[in-house]
Amino acid sequence: MEIIVAESYEQMSRLAADMIERQLLRKPSSVLGLATGSTPVGFYQELVRRHAQQGLDFSKVITFNLDEYLDLSPSHPQSYRYFMDHNLFNFINVDPKNIHVPYGHTEEVDEFCDWYEQEIKRVGGIDIQVLGIGADGHIAFNEPGSSLGSRTRLKTLTKQTIDDNARFFDNPEEVPRFAITMGVGTILEAKEIILLAHGAKKAEIVAQALEGPITAQVSASALQMHRHVTVIVDAEGGSLLKRADYYRWVFEEKKRLVPRLIGKVT
Ligand code: F6R
């Protein structure tokens, strides 16, 4: 696991975009796993900018989103499909038929979840999965107690996640209680993972997930078992990491000596 403590949210977003750009240059038909939420907004803006100004090409890219609220239609302004359209997909040249966001209005949830897993396999698996982290340690909507081997399925959200998400809804009662989400096991099968976290509110859980024990009580701690994870946090998000000085030193040395090794586990 490589941990980068960036100076700012902007630098965090740029570094993540650098990794995606390198991946797309290496493999234009990459399969990207994508997250919603506040954290990746700057990263998506950076990808959109690079597409517009530098021609970063998404025409062959295939995407899979982590999760979607149950019973919100793709056109609902708080649905994750709507978020993705308005933060990324509408502004890049991704082929709409290559976009996958769990369909929250499905009648056959179990069948849909099995199909989603099969689709990921059919296209050869996810090359890079981008993640945020919830204040309770969730990745996707794998709330505390989710099996570290879990697959795509329906999950009940915790009170904390519902409260955290209430800021996006007019009325807290409207916040969905259920979501379709990739499982921890699904996420761990991605070939490479980028975890982004920013702000003081995430500092405690980031430290627990990265430097604490691996436990189903903190789903993100399962990332410690993955062979190629890059964590990029801003200074506030990384402020409670015990080994922050070491992570900063590694990053500076790589920048100074071999910048191409940034984002490579070595
Ligand atoms: C979103 C997702 C969630 C968020 C997490 C952090 O698709 O899977 O796990 O990444 O809740 O959300 P923000 O970035 O809003 O703090």
PDB file of C-alpha atoms and ligand atoms in Angstrom:
ATOM      1  CA  MET A   1       0.000   0.000   0.000  1.00  0.00           C
ATOM      2  CA  GLU A   2       1.308   3.405  -0.939  1.00  0.00           C
ATOM      3  CA  ILE A   3       0.052   6.342   1.123  1.00  0.00           C
ATOM      4  CA  ILE A   4       0.441   9.840  -0.277  1.00  0.00           C
ATOM      5  CA  VAL A   5      -0.296  12.784   1.999  1.00  0.00           C
ATOM      6  CA  ALA A   6      -1.019  15.552  -0.487  1.00  0.00           C
ATOM      7  CA  GLU A   7      -0.740  19.222   0.448  1.00  0.00           C
ATOM      8  CA  SER A   8      -4.287  20.044  -0.589  1.00  0.00           C
ATOM      9  CA  TYR A   9      -7.542  18.724  -2.012  1.00  0.00           C
ATOM     10  CA  GLU A  10      -6.478  20.056  -5.420  1.00  0.00           C
ATOM     11  CA  GLN A  11      -3.175  18.197  -5.344  1.00  0.00           C
ATOM     12  CA  MET A  12      -4.966  15.019  -4.223  1.00  0.00           C
ATOM     13  CA  SER A  13      -7.347  15.352  -7.182  1.00  0.00           C
ATOM     14  CA  ARG A  14      -4.521  16.010  -9.656  1.00  0.00           C
ATOM     15  CA  LEU A  15      -2.467  13.052  -8.459  1.00  0.00           C
ATOM     16  CA  ALA A  16      -5.457  10.729  -8.855  1.00  0.00           C
ATOM     17  CA  ALA A  17      -6.107  12.130 -12.352  1.00  0.00           C
ATOM     18  CA  ASP A  18      -2.416  11.550 -13.207  1.00  0.00           C
ATOM     19  CA  MET A  19      -2.848   7.880 -12.346  1.00  0.00           C
ATOM     20  CA  ILE A  20      -5.951   7.529 -14.510  1.00  0.00           C
ATOM     21  CA  GLU A  21      -4.269   9.382 -17.375  1.00  0.00           C
ATOM     22  CA  ARG A  22      -1.265   7.041 -17.228  1.00  0.00           C
ATOM     23  CA  GLN A  23      -3.620   4.055 -17.165  1.00  0.00           C
ATOM     24  CA  LEU A  24      -5.575   5.279 -20.220  1.00  0.00           C
ATOM     25  CA  LEU A  25      -2.381   5.928 -22.163  1.00  0.00           C
ATOM     26  CA  ARG A  26      -1.231   2.407 -21.320  1.00  0.00           C
ATOM     27  CA  LYS A  27      -4.620   0.811 -22.044  1.00  0.00           C
ATOM     28  CA  PRO A  28      -7.239   2.985 -23.802  1.00  0.00           C
ATOM     29  CA  SER A  29      -9.932   0.346 -23.229  1.00  0.00           C
ATOM     30  CA  SER A  30      -9.419   0.333 -19.457  1.00  0.00           C
ATOM     31  CA  VAL A  31     -12.215  -0.705 -17.136  1.00  0.00           C
ATOM     32  CA  LEU A  32     -12.635   1.974 -14.461  1.00  0.00           C
ATOM     33  CA  GLY A  33     -14.495   1.522 -11.195  1.00  0.00           C
ATOM     34  CA  LEU A  34     -15.956   4.839 -10.060  1.00  0.00           C
ATOM     35  CA  ALA A  35     -17.304   6.392  -6.867  1.00  0.00           C
ATOM     36  CA  THR A  36     -19.681   9.260  -6.165  1.00  0.00           C
ATOM     37  CA  GLY A  37     -19.747  11.644  -3.166  1.00  0.00           C
ATOM     38  CA  SER A  38     -17.990  14.928  -2.399  1.00  0.00           C
ATOM     39  CA  THR A  39     -14.493  13.484  -2.415  1.00  0.00           C
ATOM     40  CA  PRO A  40     -14.022  12.713  -6.133  1.00  0.00           C
ATOM     41  CA  VAL A  41     -15.657  15.898  -7.470  1.00  0.00           C
ATOM     42  CA  GLY A  42     -12.304  17.681  -7.954  1.00  0.00           C
ATOM     43  CA  PHE A  43     -10.786  14.565  -9.477  1.00  0.00           C
ATOM     44  CA  TYR A  44     -13.651  14.368 -12.010  1.00  0.00           C
ATOM     45  CA  GLN A  45     -13.237  18.080 -12.776  1.00  0.00           C
ATOM     46  CA  GLU A  46      -9.573  17.412 -13.482  1.00  0.00           C
ATOM     47  CA  LEU A  47     -10.407  14.513 -15.825  1.00  0.00           C
ATOM     48  CA  VAL A  48     -12.972  16.700 -17.633  1.00  0.00           C
ATOM     49  CA  ARG A  49     -10.360  19.469 -17.986  1.00  0.00           C
ATOM     50  CA  ARG A  50      -7.775  17.058 -19.384  1.00  0.00           C
ATOM     51  CA  HIS A  51     -10.324  15.694 -21.837  1.00  0.00           C
ATOM     52  CA  ALA A  52     -11.259  19.203 -23.026  1.00  0.00           C
ATOM     53  CA  GLN A  53      -7.776  20.713 -23.094  1.00  0.00           C
ATOM     54  CA  GLN A  54      -5.463  17.781 -23.723  1.00  0.00           C
ATOM     55  CA  GLY A  55      -7.721  15.329 -25.532  1.00  0.00           C
ATOM     56  CA  LEU A  56      -7.621  12.664 -22.828  1.00  0.00           C
ATOM     57  CA  ASP A  57      -9.612   9.953 -24.587  1.00  0.00           C
ATOM     58  CA  PHE A  58     -12.357   7.931 -22.919  1.00  0.00           C
ATOM     59  CA  SER A  59     -13.919   6.549 -26.109  1.00  0.00           C
ATOM     60  CA  LYS A  60     -12.960   2.948 -25.346  1.00  0.00           C
ATOM     61  CA  VAL A  61     -13.256   3.142 -21.561  1.00  0.00           C
ATOM     62  CA  ILE A  62     -15.750   0.949 -19.707  1.00  0.00           C
ATOM     63  CA  THR A  63     -17.037   2.141 -16.334  1.00  0.00           C
ATOM     64  CA  PHE A  64     -18.689   0.473 -13.359  1.00  0.00           C
ATOM     65  CA  ASN A  65     -19.974   2.524 -10.461  1.00  0.00           C
ATOM     66  CA  LEU A  66     -19.796   1.198  -6.957  1.00  0.00           C
ATOM     67  CA  ASP A  67     -23.338   1.761  -5.819  1.00  0.00           C
ATOM     68  CA  GLU A  68     -26.769   3.287  -6.229  1.00  0.00           C
ATOM     69  CA  TYR A  69     -29.671   4.014  -3.924  1.00  0.00           C
ATOM     70  CA  LEU A  70     -32.579   1.614  -4.157  1.00  0.00           C
ATOM     71  CA  ASP A  71     -35.730   3.044  -5.718  1.00  0.00           C
ATOM     72  CA  LEU A  72     -34.215   6.267  -7.030  1.00  0.00           C
ATOM     73  CA  SER A  73     -34.585   6.554 -10.776  1.00  0.00           C
ATOM     74  CA  PRO A  74     -31.489   7.498 -12.822  1.00  0.00           C
ATOM     75  CA  SER A  75     -33.044  10.928 -13.464  1.00  0.00           C
ATOM     76  CA  HIS A  76     -33.523  11.720  -9.749  1.00  0.00           C
ATOM     77  CA  PRO A  77     -31.083  14.549  -8.883  1.00  0.00           C
ATOM     78  CA  GLN A  78     -29.784  12.599  -5.876  1.00  0.00           C
ATOM     79  CA  SER A  79     -29.315   9.340  -7.735  1.00  0.00           C
ATOM     80  CA  TYR A  80     -25.734   8.321  -8.309  1.00  0.00           C
ATOM     81  CA  ARG A  81     -26.399   7.960 -12.034  1.00  0.00           C
ATOM     82  CA  TYR A  82     -27.442  11.613 -12.123  1.00  0.00           C
ATOM     83  CA  PHE A  83     -24.342  12.572 -10.130  1.00  0.00           C
ATOM     84  CA  MET A  84     -22.067  10.748 -12.575  1.00  0.00           C
ATOM     85  CA  ASP A  85     -23.762  12.253 -15.629  1.00  0.00           C
ATOM     86  CA  HIS A  86     -23.471  15.763 -14.236  1.00  0.00           C
ATOM     87  CA  ASN A  87     -19.969  15.488 -12.819  1.00  0.00           C
ATOM     88  CA  LEU A  88     -18.264  13.364 -15.462  1.00  0.00           C
ATOM     89  CA  PHE A  89     -20.066  11.394 -18.158  1.00  0.00           C
ATOM     90  CA  ASN A  90     -21.754  14.360 -19.878  1.00  0.00           C
ATOM     91  CA  PHE A  91     -18.403  16.093 -20.279  1.00  0.00           C
ATOM     92  CA  ILE A  92     -16.164  13.327 -21.637  1.00  0.00           C
ATOM     93  CA  ASN A  93     -16.387  11.096 -24.703  1.00  0.00           C
ATOM     94  CA  VAL A  94     -17.289   7.869 -22.888  1.00  0.00           C
ATOM     95  CA  ASP A  95     -19.612   5.670 -24.964  1.00  0.00           C
ATOM     96  CA  PRO A  96     -22.966   5.530 -23.085  1.00  0.00           C
ATOM     97  CA  LYS A  97     -23.223   1.802 -23.740  1.00  0.00           C
ATOM     98  CA  ASN A  98     -19.989   1.299 -21.773  1.00  0.00           C
ATOM     99  CA  ILE A  99     -21.374   2.973 -18.631  1.00  0.00           C
ATOM    100  CA  HIS A 100     -22.628   0.792 -15.783  1.00  0.00           C
ATOM    101  CA  VAL A 101     -24.278   2.204 -12.673  1.00  0.00           C
ATOM    102  CA  PRO A 102     -26.388  -0.166 -10.564  1.00  0.00           C
ATOM    103  CA  TYR A 103     -30.022   0.290 -11.517  1.00  0.00           C
ATOM    104  CA  GLY A 104     -31.854   1.360  -8.368  1.00  0.00           C
ATOM    105  CA  HIS A 105     -35.295   0.759  -9.806  1.00  0.00           C
ATOM    106  CA  THR A 106     -34.797  -2.910 -10.504  1.00  0.00           C
ATOM    107  CA  GLU A 107     -37.575  -5.265  -9.418  1.00  0.00           C
ATOM    108  CA  GLU A 108     -35.216  -8.250  -9.353  1.00  0.00           C
ATOM    109  CA  VAL A 109     -32.458  -7.095  -7.025  1.00  0.00           C
ATOM    110  CA  ASP A 110     -30.679 -10.441  -6.596  1.00  0.00           C
ATOM    111  CA  GLU A 111     -30.681 -11.167 -10.320  1.00  0.00           C
ATOM    112  CA  PHE A 112     -29.489  -7.666 -11.051  1.00  0.00           C
ATOM    113  CA  CYS A 113     -26.607  -7.990  -8.560  1.00  0.00           C
ATOM    114  CA  ASP A 114     -25.528 -11.331 -10.080  1.00  0.00           C
ATOM    115  CA  TRP A 115     -25.662  -9.778 -13.544  1.00  0.00           C
ATOM    116  CA  TYR A 116     -23.526  -6.815 -12.404  1.00  0.00           C
ATOM    117  CA  GLU A 117     -20.862  -9.167 -11.068  1.00  0.00           C
ATOM    118  CA  GLN A 118     -20.925 -11.178 -14.308  1.00  0.00           C
ATOM    119  CA  GLU A 119     -20.603  -8.050 -16.424  1.00  0.00           C
ATOM    120  CA  ILE A 120     -17.496  -6.982 -14.514  1.00  0.00           C
ATOM    121  CA  LYS A 121     -16.001 -10.439 -15.137  1.00  0.00           C
ATOM    122  CA  ARG A 122     -17.121 -10.500 -18.794  1.00  0.00           C
ATOM    123  CA  VAL A 123     -15.091  -7.370 -19.595  1.00  0.00           C
ATOM    124  CA  GLY A 124     -12.025  -8.767 -17.855  1.00  0.00           C
ATOM    125  CA  GLY A 125     -12.356  -7.186 -14.406  1.00  0.00           C
ATOM    126  CA  ILE A 126     -11.786  -3.657 -13.149  1.00  0.00           C
ATOM    127  CA  ASP A 127      -8.359  -2.207 -13.956  1.00  0.00           C
ATOM    128  CA  ILE A 128      -8.499   0.694 -11.498  1.00  0.00           C
ATOM    129  CA  GLN A 129     -11.164   1.156  -8.839  1.00  0.00           C
ATOM    130  CA  VAL A 130     -11.514   4.633  -7.314  1.00  0.00           C
ATOM    131  CA  LEU A 131     -12.924   4.750  -3.778  1.00  0.00           C
ATOM    132  CA  GLY A 132     -13.913   7.266  -1.140  1.00  0.00           C
ATOM    133  CA  ILE A 133     -14.338   6.342   2.522  1.00  0.00           C
ATOM    134  CA  GLY A 134     -17.349   6.949   4.748  1.00  0.00           C
ATOM    135  CA  ALA A 135     -16.992   8.327   8.280  1.00  0.00           C
ATOM    136  CA  ASP A 136     -17.863   4.819   9.534  1.00  0.00           C
ATOM    137  CA  GLY A 137     -15.140   3.254   7.377  1.00  0.00           C
ATOM    138  CA  HIS A 138     -17.411   2.066   4.582  1.00  0.00           C
ATOM    139  CA  ILE A 139     -16.155   1.670   1.030  1.00  0.00           C
ATOM    140  CA  ALA A 140     -18.993   1.705  -1.488  1.00  0.00           C
ATOM    141  CA  PHE A 141     -21.941   1.089   0.877  1.00  0.00           C
ATOM    142  CA  ASN A 142     -20.280  -1.726   2.783  1.00  0.00           C
ATOM    143  CA  GLU A 143     -21.274  -0.603   6.227  1.00  0.00           C
ATOM    144  CA  PRO A 144     -19.522  -1.895   9.381  1.00  0.00           C
ATOM    145  CA  GLY A 145     -20.045  -5.627   9.728  1.00  0.00           C
ATOM    146  CA  SER A 146     -20.089  -6.266   5.976  1.00  0.00           C
ATOM    147  CA  SER A 147     -18.286  -9.482   5.192  1.00  0.00           C
ATOM    148  CA  LEU A 148     -14.826  -8.864   3.802  1.00  0.00           C
ATOM    149  CA  GLY A 149     -15.787 -11.422   1.144  1.00  0.00           C
ATOM    150  CA  SER A 150     -19.141  -9.785   0.287  1.00  0.00           C
ATOM    151  CA  ARG A 151     -20.348  -9.405  -3.304  1.00  0.00           C
ATOM    152  CA  THR A 152     -22.715  -6.991  -5.044  1.00  0.00           C
ATOM    153  CA  ARG A 153     -25.972  -6.985  -3.084  1.00  0.00           C
ATOM    154  CA  LEU A 154     -28.615  -4.920  -1.336  1.00  0.00           C
ATOM    155  CA  LYS A 155     -27.453  -3.201   1.876  1.00  0.00           C
ATOM    156  CA  THR A 156     -29.248  -1.266   4.584  1.00  0.00           C
ATOM    157  CA  LEU A 157     -27.441   2.002   5.298  1.00  0.00           C
ATOM    158  CA  THR A 158     -26.428   2.918   8.837  1.00  0.00           C
ATOM    159  CA  LYS A 159     -27.951   5.827  10.698  1.00  0.00           C
ATOM    160  CA  GLN A 160     -24.630   7.666  10.375  1.00  0.00           C
ATOM    161  CA  THR A 161     -24.519   7.268   6.582  1.00  0.00           C
ATOM    162  CA  ILE A 162     -28.150   8.364   6.289  1.00  0.00           C
ATOM    163  CA  ASP A 163     -27.365  11.441   8.430  1.00  0.00           C
ATOM    164  CA  ASP A 164     -24.188  12.168   6.429  1.00  0.00           C
ATOM    165  CA  ASN A 165     -26.134  11.986   3.159  1.00  0.00           C
ATOM    166  CA  ALA A 166     -29.050  14.075   4.442  1.00  0.00           C
ATOM    167  CA  ARG A 167     -27.203  17.245   3.369  1.00  0.00           C
ATOM    168  CA  PHE A 168     -28.048  16.417  -0.246  1.00  0.00           C
ATOM    169  CA  PHE A 169     -31.805  16.020   0.320  1.00  0.00           C
ATOM    170  CA  ASP A 170     -34.471  18.648   1.129  1.00  0.00           C
ATOM    171  CA  ASN A 171     -35.918  16.475   3.845  1.00  0.00           C
ATOM    172  CA  PRO A 172     -33.929  13.873   5.901  1.00  0.00           C
ATOM    173  CA  GLU A 173     -36.889  11.480   5.555  1.00  0.00           C
ATOM    174  CA  GLU A 174     -36.228  11.340   1.807  1.00  0.00           C
ATOM    175  CA  VAL A 175     -32.748   9.848   2.227  1.00  0.00           C
ATOM    176  CA  PRO A 176     -32.963   6.259   0.972  1.00  0.00           C
ATOM    177  CA  ARG A 177     -32.370   3.551   3.574  1.00  0.00           C
ATOM    178  CA  PHE A 178     -31.200   0.895   1.105  1.00  0.00           C
ATOM    179  CA  ALA A 179     -28.657   0.716  -1.677  1.00  0.00           C
ATOM    180  CA  ILE A 180     -27.264  -1.724  -4.198  1.00  0.00           C
ATOM    181  CA  THR A 181     -23.518  -1.897  -3.652  1.00  0.00           C
ATOM    182  CA  MET A 182     -20.506  -3.810  -4.848  1.00  0.00           C
ATOM    183  CA  GLY A 183     -19.181  -5.966  -2.005  1.00  0.00           C
ATOM    184  CA  VAL A 184     -15.805  -5.719  -0.302  1.00  0.00           C
ATOM    185  CA  GLY A 185     -14.855  -8.945  -2.096  1.00  0.00           C
ATOM    186  CA  THR A 186     -15.892  -7.424  -5.444  1.00  0.00           C
ATOM    187  CA  ILE A 187     -13.759  -4.340  -4.784  1.00  0.00           C
ATOM    188  CA  LEU A 188     -10.734  -6.385  -3.700  1.00  0.00           C
ATOM    189  CA  GLU A 189     -10.751  -8.112  -7.116  1.00  0.00           C
ATOM    190  CA  ALA A 190      -9.925  -4.837  -8.909  1.00  0.00           C
ATOM    191  CA  LYS A 191      -6.382  -4.983 -10.257  1.00  0.00           C
ATOM    192  CA  GLU A 192      -5.533  -1.629  -8.745  1.00  0.00           C
ATOM    193  CA  ILE A 193      -7.299   0.596  -6.217  1.00  0.00           C
ATOM    194  CA  ILE A 194      -7.069   4.321  -5.471  1.00  0.00           C
ATOM    195  CA  LEU A 195      -8.596   5.465  -2.174  1.00  0.00           C
ATOM    196  CA  LEU A 196      -9.206   9.196  -1.803  1.00  0.00           C
ATOM    197  CA  ALA A 197     -10.021  10.987   1.459  1.00  0.00           C
ATOM    198  CA  HIS A 198      -9.995  14.613   2.412  1.00  0.00           C
ATOM    199  CA  GLY A 199     -10.797  16.842   5.348  1.00  0.00           C
ATOM    200  CA  ALA A 200     -10.484  16.594   9.125  1.00  0.00           C
ATOM    201  CA  LYS A 201     -13.766  14.660   9.406  1.00  0.00           C
ATOM    202  CA  LYS A 202     -12.092  11.657   7.764  1.00  0.00           C
ATOM    203  CA  ALA A 203      -8.803  11.776   9.704  1.00  0.00           C
ATOM    204  CA  GLU A 204      -9.780   9.346  12.476  1.00  0.00           C
ATOM    205  CA  ILE A 205     -11.286   6.688  10.197  1.00  0.00           C
ATOM    206  CA  VAL A 206      -8.432   6.982   7.685  1.00  0.00           C
ATOM    207  CA  ALA A 207      -5.938   6.262  10.472  1.00  0.00           C
ATOM    208  CA  GLN A 208      -8.007   3.312  11.696  1.00  0.00           C
ATOM    209  CA  ALA A 209      -8.440   1.858   8.218  1.00  0.00           C
ATOM    210  CA  LEU A 210      -4.798   2.169   7.166  1.00  0.00           C
ATOM    211  CA  GLU A 211      -2.889   1.680  10.396  1.00  0.00           C
ATOM    212  CA  GLY A 212      -5.355  -0.228  12.557  1.00  0.00           C
ATOM    213  CA  PRO A 213      -6.308  -3.911  12.491  1.00  0.00           C
ATOM    214  CA  ILE A 214      -8.065  -5.498   9.522  1.00  0.00           C
ATOM    215  CA  THR A 215     -11.650  -5.899  10.636  1.00  0.00           C
ATOM    216  CA  ALA A 216     -15.124  -6.173   9.141  1.00  0.00           C
ATOM    217  CA  GLN A 217     -16.035  -3.314  11.500  1.00  0.00           C
ATOM    218  CA  VAL A 218     -14.005  -0.976   9.255  1.00  0.00           C
ATOM    219  CA  SER A 219     -14.581  -2.178   5.690  1.00  0.00           C
ATOM    220  CA  ALA A 220     -11.801   0.001   4.278  1.00  0.00           C
ATOM    221  CA  SER A 221      -9.251  -1.839   6.445  1.00  0.00           C
ATOM    222  CA  ALA A 222      -9.649  -4.777   4.016  1.00  0.00           C
ATOM    223  CA  LEU A 223      -7.626  -2.731   1.532  1.00  0.00           C
ATOM    224  CA  GLN A 224      -4.558  -3.650   3.579  1.00  0.00           C
ATOM    225  CA  MET A 225      -4.843  -7.111   1.993  1.00  0.00           C
ATOM    226  CA  HIS A 226      -4.828  -5.837  -1.601  1.00  0.00           C
ATOM    227  CA  ARG A 227      -1.582  -5.985  -3.546  1.00  0.00           C
ATOM    228  CA  HIS A 228      -1.841  -2.605  -5.293  1.00  0.00           C
ATOM    229  CA  VAL A 229      -3.554   0.198  -3.396  1.00  0.00           C
ATOM    230  CA  THR A 230      -2.623   3.874  -3.577  1.00  0.00           C
ATOM    231  CA  VAL A 231      -4.187   6.035  -0.879  1.00  0.00           C
ATOM    232  CA  ILE A 232      -4.176   9.762  -1.550  1.00  0.00           C
ATOM    233  CA  VAL A 233      -5.282  11.975   1.339  1.00  0.00           C
ATOM    234  CA  ASP A 234      -5.005  15.699   1.835  1.00  0.00           C
ATOM    235  CA  ALA A 235      -3.069  17.064   4.838  1.00  0.00           C
ATOM    236  CA  GLU A 236      -6.160  17.227   7.071  1.00  0.00           C
ATOM    237  CA  GLY A 237      -7.390  13.772   6.107  1.00  0.00           C
ATOM    238  CA  GLY A 238      -3.931  12.371   6.863  1.00  0.00           C
ATOM    239  CA  SER A 239      -3.394  14.349  10.066  1.00  0.00           C
ATOM    240  CA  LEU A 240      -3.865  11.389  12.441  1.00  0.00           C
ATOM    241  CA  LEU A 241      -1.667   8.927  10.550  1.00  0.00           C
ATOM    242  CA  LYS A 242       1.106   7.846  12.911  1.00  0.00           C
ATOM    243  CA  ARG A 243       3.579   7.289  10.103  1.00  0.00           C
ATOM    244  CA  ALA A 244       2.691  10.416   8.113  1.00  0.00           C
ATOM    245  CA  ASP A 245       6.303  11.663   8.196  1.00  0.00           C
ATOM    246  CA  TYR A 246       7.450   8.417   6.612  1.00  0.00           C
ATOM    247  CA  TYR A 247       4.752   8.563   3.891  1.00  0.00           C
ATOM    248  CA  ARG A 248       5.729  12.158   3.110  1.00  0.00           C
ATOM    249  CA  TRP A 249       9.407  11.240   2.948  1.00  0.00           C
ATOM    250  CA  VAL A 250       8.727   8.347   0.549  1.00  0.00           C
ATOM    251  CA  PHE A 251       6.652  10.635  -1.689  1.00  0.00           C
ATOM    252  CA  GLU A 252       9.332  13.369  -1.751  1.00  0.00           C
ATOM    253  CA  GLU A 253      12.065  10.863  -2.523  1.00  0.00           C
ATOM    254  CA  LYS A 254      10.056   9.384  -5.388  1.00  0.00           C
ATOM    255  CA  LYS A 255       9.323  12.839  -6.777  1.00  0.00           C
ATOM    256  CA  ARG A 256      13.017  13.730  -6.554  1.00  0.00           C
ATOM    257  CA  LEU A 257      14.502  10.496  -7.877  1.00  0.00           C
ATOM    258  CA  VAL A 258      11.931   8.515  -9.906  1.00  0.00           C
ATOM    259  CA  PRO A 259       8.569  10.296 -10.363  1.00  0.00           C
ATOM    260  CA  ARG A 260       7.243   7.445 -12.492  1.00  0.00           C
ATOM    261  CA  LEU A 261       7.205   5.295  -9.345  1.00  0.00           C
ATOM    262  CA  ILE A 262       4.474   7.430  -7.752  1.00  0.00           C
ATOM    263  CA  GLY A 263       1.365   5.252  -7.574  1.00  0.00           C
ATOM    264  CA  LYS A 264       3.425   2.129  -7.994  1.00  0.00           C
ATOM    265  CA  VAL A 265       3.798  -0.159  -5.047  1.00  0.00           C
ATOM    266  CA  THR A 266       7.484  -0.713  -4.549  1.00  0.00           C
TER     267      THR A 266
HETATM  268  C1  F6R B   1     -20.002   6.592  -3.149  1.00  0.00           C
HETATM  269  C2  F6R B   1     -19.508   5.639  -2.174  1.00  0.00           C
HETATM  270  C3  F6R B   1     -19.251   6.025  -0.758  1.00  0.00           C
HETATM  271  C4  F6R B   1     -18.493   7.346  -0.602  1.00  0.00           C
HETATM  272  C5  F6R B   1     -18.282   7.670   0.869  1.00  0.00           C
HETATM  273  C6  F6R B   1     -17.604   9.016   1.059  1.00  0.00           C
HETATM  274  O1  F6R B   1     -20.184   5.989  -4.415  1.00  0.00           O
HETATM  275  O2  F6R B   1     -19.326   4.523  -2.525  1.00  0.00           O
HETATM  276  O3  F6R B   1     -18.538   4.994  -0.133  1.00  0.00           O
HETATM  277  O4  F6R B   1     -17.266   7.233  -1.257  1.00  0.00           O
HETATM  278  O5  F6R B   1     -19.510   7.683   1.521  1.00  0.00           O
HETATM  279  O6  F6R B   1     -18.450  10.031   0.638  1.00  0.00           O
HETATM  280  P1  F6R B   1     -17.956  11.532   0.548  1.00  0.00           P
HETATM  281  O7  F6R B   1     -16.940  11.573  -0.533  1.00  0.00           O
HETATM  282  O8  F6R B   1     -19.178  12.313   0.184  1.00  0.00           O
HETATM  283  O9  F6R B   1     -17.393  11.870   1.874  1.00  0.00           O
END
